[in-house]
């Protein structure tokens, strides 16, 4: 299962990348993390605290010249990307990272995908996913083995960023069929699966994991059980109404991040980006937390 060859992580100061780095160290893997010179001081300090556990830090940026980035990658055999950003990072930066990994002699690349089933979506469905598919097409000629990890939506995003849950109003709002199954996973479990894939010499291609597959009706019930509260399940309209709302918001805003949460919801509630099958069974030692237990633990934190 484990390998003695080292893993290079780009985006290790990020929310997911930090967890992947920790999960790799937990497995005893030698890890080298790329840190941007201008990165946030607290984020750098959090990562530097892992140096005591053997983490090696190297300064750089995935848009650095290929030779420089290749030197940072060094003898790592697997390059994991958990970067986030615009097309300059997700498309151009990740293509540059792949070229540097090739130059360094690495063998495998885990792109910063970590989403619903990006292989089933089309241009225009979700602009952030479009960038990931554009990147994959641009480095499609690579000699590296590409291991794409997909996890559905983070629990943290489903109860936060998406705007589905309004704790003050006591509502869970959704579009479309309340019984449509949706893939979702905690950030920590996504990191654990990613570390397992990165350290598994047998792993290849796209791997799909979910902590739970829940409809909005069961999502709502899990939140009620976890919190002991009565929450109203509010239907905002059909999936077609959601598509119309996205078009309306796109007409009002120059900033697509204003409606990307709705684009993610549309991809999920239509079932278009639903995983056909899960690969959880390949790593039976990972027992993902349920949404209910996640919310219960989250709320009991001081
Ligand atoms: N499925 C879901 O529900 C879900 C939700 C959220 C995120 N995600 C995915 O998870 C992945 C990571 O997202 P996140 O939320 O963890 O991101 P994040 O917290 O914003 O962290 C982004 C990371 O990328 C680094 N980075 C950005 N530009 C870079 C560059 N040019 N060179 C090197 N590093 C660079 C940042 O470094 P600095 O610290 O220097 O800025 C940071 O370490 C993304 O693929 C994202 O789409 C999935």
CSV table of C-alpha atoms in Angstrom, one decimal, residues 40-287:
chain,number,residue,atom,x,y,z
A,40,UNK,CA,-0.5,34.2,4.1
A,41,UNK,CA,1.7,34.1,7.3
A,42,UNK,CA,-0.8,32.1,9.4
A,43,UNK,CA,-1.2,29.5,6.6
A,44,UNK,CA,2.6,29.2,6.2
A,45,UNK,CA,3.0,28.9,10.0
A,46,UNK,CA,0.4,26.1,10.1
A,47,UNK,CA,2.3,24.2,7.4
A,48,UNK,CA,5.7,24.9,9.0
A,49,UNK,CA,4.4,23.2,12.1
A,50,UNK,CA,4.4,20.0,10.1
A,51,UNK,CA,8.1,20.2,9.5
A,52,UNK,CA,8.6,18.5,12.8
A,53,UNK,CA,6.8,15.5,11.3
A,54,UNK,CA,9.2,15.4,8.3
A,55,UNK,CA,7.4,17.8,5.9
A,56,UNK,CA,9.9,19.5,3.6
A,57,UNK,CA,8.9,23.0,2.4
A,58,UNK,CA,10.1,24.5,-0.8
A,59,UNK,CA,9.4,28.0,-2.1
A,60,UNK,CA,7.8,28.5,-5.5
A,61,UNK,CA,4.7,29.0,-7.6
A,62,UNK,CA,3.1,26.6,-10.1
A,63,UNK,CA,3.5,29.4,-12.7
A,64,UNK,CA,7.3,29.5,-12.2
A,65,UNK,CA,9.5,28.6,-15.2
A,66,UNK,CA,9.5,24.8,-15.8
A,67,UNK,CA,13.2,24.3,-14.9
A,68,UNK,CA,12.7,26.1,-11.6
A,69,UNK,CA,9.5,24.2,-10.8
A,70,UNK,CA,11.1,20.9,-11.8
A,71,UNK,CA,13.9,21.6,-9.3
A,72,UNK,CA,11.3,22.1,-6.6
A,73,UNK,CA,9.6,18.8,-7.4
A,74,UNK,CA,13.0,17.1,-7.2
A,75,UNK,CA,12.8,13.3,-6.9
A,76,UNK,CA,9.1,13.1,-6.1
A,77,UNK,CA,7.4,10.4,-8.0
A,78,UNK,CA,3.8,11.7,-7.5
A,79,UNK,CA,2.7,15.3,-7.8
A,80,UNK,CA,-0.5,16.2,-6.1
A,81,UNK,CA,-2.2,19.5,-7.0
A,82,UNK,CA,-4.8,21.0,-4.6
A,83,UNK,CA,-4.5,24.6,-6.0
A,84,UNK,CA,-7.5,26.8,-6.4
A,85,UNK,CA,-7.8,29.9,-8.6
A,86,UNK,CA,-8.8,31.2,-12.0
A,87,UNK,CA,-7.8,29.8,-15.4
A,88,UNK,CA,-4.3,31.2,-14.9
A,89,UNK,CA,-3.9,28.7,-12.0
A,90,UNK,CA,-6.2,25.8,-12.9
A,91,UNK,CA,-5.5,25.7,-16.6
A,92,UNK,CA,-2.1,27.4,-17.4
A,93,UNK,CA,-0.6,26.8,-13.9
A,94,UNK,CA,-1.5,23.1,-13.8
A,95,UNK,CA,-0.3,22.5,-17.4
A,96,UNK,CA,3.0,24.1,-16.4
A,97,UNK,CA,3.1,21.9,-13.3
A,98,UNK,CA,2.6,18.8,-15.4
A,99,UNK,CA,5.4,19.9,-17.7
A,100,UNK,CA,7.7,20.5,-14.7
A,101,UNK,CA,6.7,17.1,-13.2
A,102,UNK,CA,7.6,15.4,-16.6
A,103,UNK,CA,11.0,17.3,-16.6
A,104,UNK,CA,11.7,16.2,-13.0
A,105,UNK,CA,11.0,12.6,-13.9
A,106,UNK,CA,7.8,12.2,-11.8
A,107,UNK,CA,5.5,9.4,-12.8
A,108,UNK,CA,2.0,10.4,-11.6
A,109,UNK,CA,-0.1,13.5,-11.3
A,110,UNK,CA,-3.2,14.1,-9.2
A,111,UNK,CA,-4.9,17.3,-10.6
A,112,UNK,CA,-7.0,19.7,-8.5
A,113,UNK,CA,-10.3,18.2,-9.5
A,114,UNK,CA,-12.0,17.2,-6.2
A,115,UNK,CA,-15.6,17.7,-7.5
A,116,UNK,CA,-18.8,16.1,-8.8
A,117,UNK,CA,-18.4,14.0,-11.9
A,118,UNK,CA,-16.6,16.4,-14.1
A,119,UNK,CA,-16.3,13.8,-16.9
A,120,UNK,CA,-20.1,13.9,-17.4
A,121,UNK,CA,-20.5,17.7,-17.7
A,122,UNK,CA,-20.5,19.9,-20.8
A,123,UNK,CA,-19.1,23.4,-21.4
A,124,UNK,CA,-21.2,26.0,-19.8
A,125,UNK,CA,-22.7,23.8,-17.1
A,126,UNK,CA,-20.2,25.1,-14.6
A,127,UNK,CA,-17.4,27.5,-15.5
A,128,UNK,CA,-15.0,26.2,-12.7
A,129,UNK,CA,-15.4,22.6,-13.9
A,130,UNK,CA,-14.9,23.8,-17.5
A,131,UNK,CA,-11.4,25.0,-16.5
A,132,UNK,CA,-10.5,21.6,-15.1
A,133,UNK,CA,-11.6,19.8,-18.3
A,134,UNK,CA,-9.7,22.4,-20.3
A,135,UNK,CA,-6.6,21.7,-18.2
A,136,UNK,CA,-7.0,17.9,-18.7
A,137,UNK,CA,-7.3,18.4,-22.5
A,138,UNK,CA,-4.2,20.6,-22.5
A,139,UNK,CA,-2.0,18.1,-20.7
A,140,UNK,CA,-3.7,15.1,-22.3
A,141,UNK,CA,-0.5,14.2,-24.1
A,142,UNK,CA,1.4,13.8,-20.9
A,143,UNK,CA,3.5,10.7,-20.2
A,144,UNK,CA,2.4,10.9,-16.5
A,145,UNK,CA,-0.3,8.8,-15.2
A,146,UNK,CA,-3.2,11.1,-14.3
A,147,UNK,CA,-5.1,10.1,-11.1
A,148,UNK,CA,-8.3,12.2,-10.8
A,149,UNK,CA,-10.0,12.1,-7.4
A,150,UNK,CA,-13.7,13.1,-7.3
A,151,UNK,CA,-15.6,13.4,-4.1
A,152,UNK,CA,-19.0,15.1,-4.9
A,153,UNK,CA,-19.6,18.2,-2.8
A,154,UNK,CA,-17.8,18.8,0.5
A,155,UNK,CA,-20.2,18.5,3.5
A,156,UNK,CA,-18.7,21.8,4.6
A,157,UNK,CA,-19.8,23.4,1.3
A,158,UNK,CA,-23.3,21.8,1.4
A,159,UNK,CA,-24.0,23.3,4.9
A,160,UNK,CA,-22.1,26.5,4.2
A,161,UNK,CA,-21.0,28.2,0.9
A,162,UNK,CA,-23.9,26.8,-1.2
A,163,UNK,CA,-26.5,28.8,0.8
A,164,UNK,CA,-28.7,25.8,1.2
A,165,UNK,CA,-29.0,25.9,5.0
A,166,UNK,CA,-30.1,29.0,6.8
A,167,UNK,CA,-29.6,28.2,10.5
A,168,UNK,CA,-31.2,31.5,11.6
A,169,UNK,CA,-34.3,31.1,9.6
A,170,UNK,CA,-34.3,27.3,10.3
A,171,UNK,CA,-34.6,26.4,6.6
A,172,UNK,CA,-33.0,23.9,4.2
A,173,UNK,CA,-33.7,25.2,0.6
A,174,UNK,CA,-33.3,23.1,-2.5
A,175,UNK,CA,-34.2,23.0,-6.2
A,176,UNK,CA,-35.7,20.1,-8.2
A,177,UNK,CA,-36.5,16.6,-7.0
A,178,UNK,CA,-36.0,16.2,-3.3
A,179,UNK,CA,-35.3,12.5,-3.8
A,180,UNK,CA,-32.5,12.9,-6.4
A,181,UNK,CA,-29.4,11.2,-4.9
A,182,UNK,CA,-26.4,13.5,-4.4
A,183,UNK,CA,-22.7,12.6,-3.7
A,184,UNK,CA,-21.0,14.3,-0.8
A,185,UNK,CA,-17.9,13.9,1.4
A,186,UNK,CA,-16.2,15.7,4.2
A,187,UNK,CA,-12.9,17.6,3.5
A,188,UNK,CA,-11.0,15.3,5.8
A,189,UNK,CA,-12.3,12.1,4.2
A,190,UNK,CA,-11.6,13.5,0.7
A,191,UNK,CA,-8.0,14.1,1.9
A,192,UNK,CA,-7.8,10.6,3.3
A,193,UNK,CA,-9.0,9.1,0.0
A,194,UNK,CA,-6.6,11.3,-2.0
A,195,UNK,CA,-3.6,10.3,0.2
A,196,UNK,CA,-4.6,6.6,-0.3
A,197,UNK,CA,-4.8,7.0,-4.1
A,198,UNK,CA,-1.5,8.9,-4.2
A,199,UNK,CA,0.3,6.2,-2.2
A,200,UNK,CA,-1.4,3.3,-4.0
A,201,UNK,CA,0.9,2.0,-6.8
A,202,UNK,CA,-2.1,0.2,-8.4
A,203,UNK,CA,-4.3,3.3,-8.6
A,204,UNK,CA,-5.0,4.7,-12.0
A,205,UNK,CA,-7.5,6.9,-13.9
A,206,UNK,CA,-10.5,8.6,-12.3
A,207,UNK,CA,-11.5,7.5,-8.8
A,208,UNK,CA,-14.9,8.5,-7.3
A,209,UNK,CA,-15.6,8.5,-3.6
A,210,UNK,CA,-18.5,9.7,-1.4
A,211,UNK,CA,-18.9,9.9,2.4
A,212,UNK,CA,-22.6,9.6,1.8
A,213,UNK,CA,-25.1,9.6,-1.1
A,214,UNK,CA,-28.1,11.6,0.2
A,215,UNK,CA,-31.1,13.1,-1.4
A,216,UNK,CA,-32.1,16.6,-0.2
A,217,UNK,CA,-34.9,15.0,1.8
A,218,UNK,CA,-32.4,12.7,3.6
A,219,UNK,CA,-29.9,15.6,3.9
A,220,UNK,CA,-32.6,17.6,5.7
A,221,UNK,CA,-33.5,14.7,8.0
A,222,UNK,CA,-29.8,14.1,8.9
A,223,UNK,CA,-29.5,17.8,9.8
A,224,UNK,CA,-32.6,17.6,12.0
A,225,UNK,CA,-31.3,14.5,13.8
A,226,UNK,CA,-27.8,16.0,14.2
A,227,UNK,CA,-29.1,19.3,15.6
A,228,UNK,CA,-32.3,18.2,17.4
A,229,UNK,CA,-34.0,21.1,15.6
A,230,UNK,CA,-37.0,21.2,13.3
A,231,UNK,CA,-36.0,22.7,10.0
A,232,UNK,CA,-38.3,23.6,7.1
A,233,UNK,CA,-37.5,21.9,3.8
A,234,UNK,CA,-38.2,24.6,1.2
A,235,UNK,CA,-38.5,23.8,-2.5
A,236,UNK,CA,-37.3,26.8,-4.5
A,237,UNK,CA,-38.5,25.5,-7.9
A,238,UNK,CA,-37.7,22.9,-10.5
A,239,UNK,CA,-34.3,22.2,-12.0
A,240,UNK,CA,-35.4,24.2,-15.1
A,241,UNK,CA,-36.4,27.1,-12.8
A,242,UNK,CA,-32.8,26.9,-11.4
A,243,UNK,CA,-31.3,27.0,-14.9
A,244,UNK,CA,-33.4,30.1,-15.6
A,245,UNK,CA,-32.3,31.7,-12.3
A,246,UNK,CA,-28.6,31.1,-13.2
A,247,UNK,CA,-29.2,32.8,-16.6
A,248,UNK,CA,-31.0,35.7,-14.9
A,249,UNK,CA,-28.1,36.1,-12.4
A,250,UNK,CA,-25.5,35.9,-15.2
A,251,UNK,CA,-27.3,38.8,-16.9
A,252,UNK,CA,-27.0,40.9,-13.7
A,253,UNK,CA,-23.4,40.2,-12.7
A,254,UNK,CA,-20.0,40.4,-14.4
A,255,UNK,CA,-18.7,38.1,-11.7
A,256,UNK,CA,-19.5,34.4,-12.3
A,257,UNK,CA,-18.5,33.5,-8.8
A,258,UNK,CA,-21.8,35.2,-7.8
A,259,UNK,CA,-23.8,32.3,-9.2
A,260,UNK,CA,-21.3,29.4,-9.3
A,261,UNK,CA,-22.9,27.8,-6.2
A,262,UNK,CA,-26.2,27.6,-8.2
A,263,UNK,CA,-24.3,26.0,-11.1
A,264,UNK,CA,-22.9,23.3,-8.8
A,265,UNK,CA,-26.5,22.7,-7.5
A,266,UNK,CA,-27.9,22.4,-11.0
A,267,UNK,CA,-25.2,19.9,-11.9
A,268,UNK,CA,-26.2,17.9,-8.8
A,269,UNK,CA,-30.0,18.1,-8.7
A,270,UNK,CA,-30.4,17.2,-12.3
A,271,UNK,CA,-28.3,14.0,-11.7
A,272,UNK,CA,-26.1,15.0,-14.6
A,273,UNK,CA,-22.9,15.0,-12.5
A,274,UNK,CA,-23.9,12.0,-10.3
A,275,UNK,CA,-21.3,9.2,-9.9
A,276,UNK,CA,-22.4,6.0,-11.6
A,277,UNK,CA,-20.4,3.9,-9.1
A,278,UNK,CA,-18.1,4.5,-6.1
A,279,UNK,CA,-14.6,3.3,-5.5
A,280,UNK,CA,-14.7,3.5,-1.6
A,281,UNK,CA,-14.3,-0.3,-1.4
A,282,UNK,CA,-10.8,0.0,-2.8
A,283,UNK,CA,-9.7,1.6,0.5
A,284,UNK,CA,-11.8,-0.2,3.2
A,285,UNK,CA,-9.6,1.2,6.0
A,286,UNK,CA,-11.1,4.6,5.3
A,287,UNK,CA,-14.5,4.8,7.1
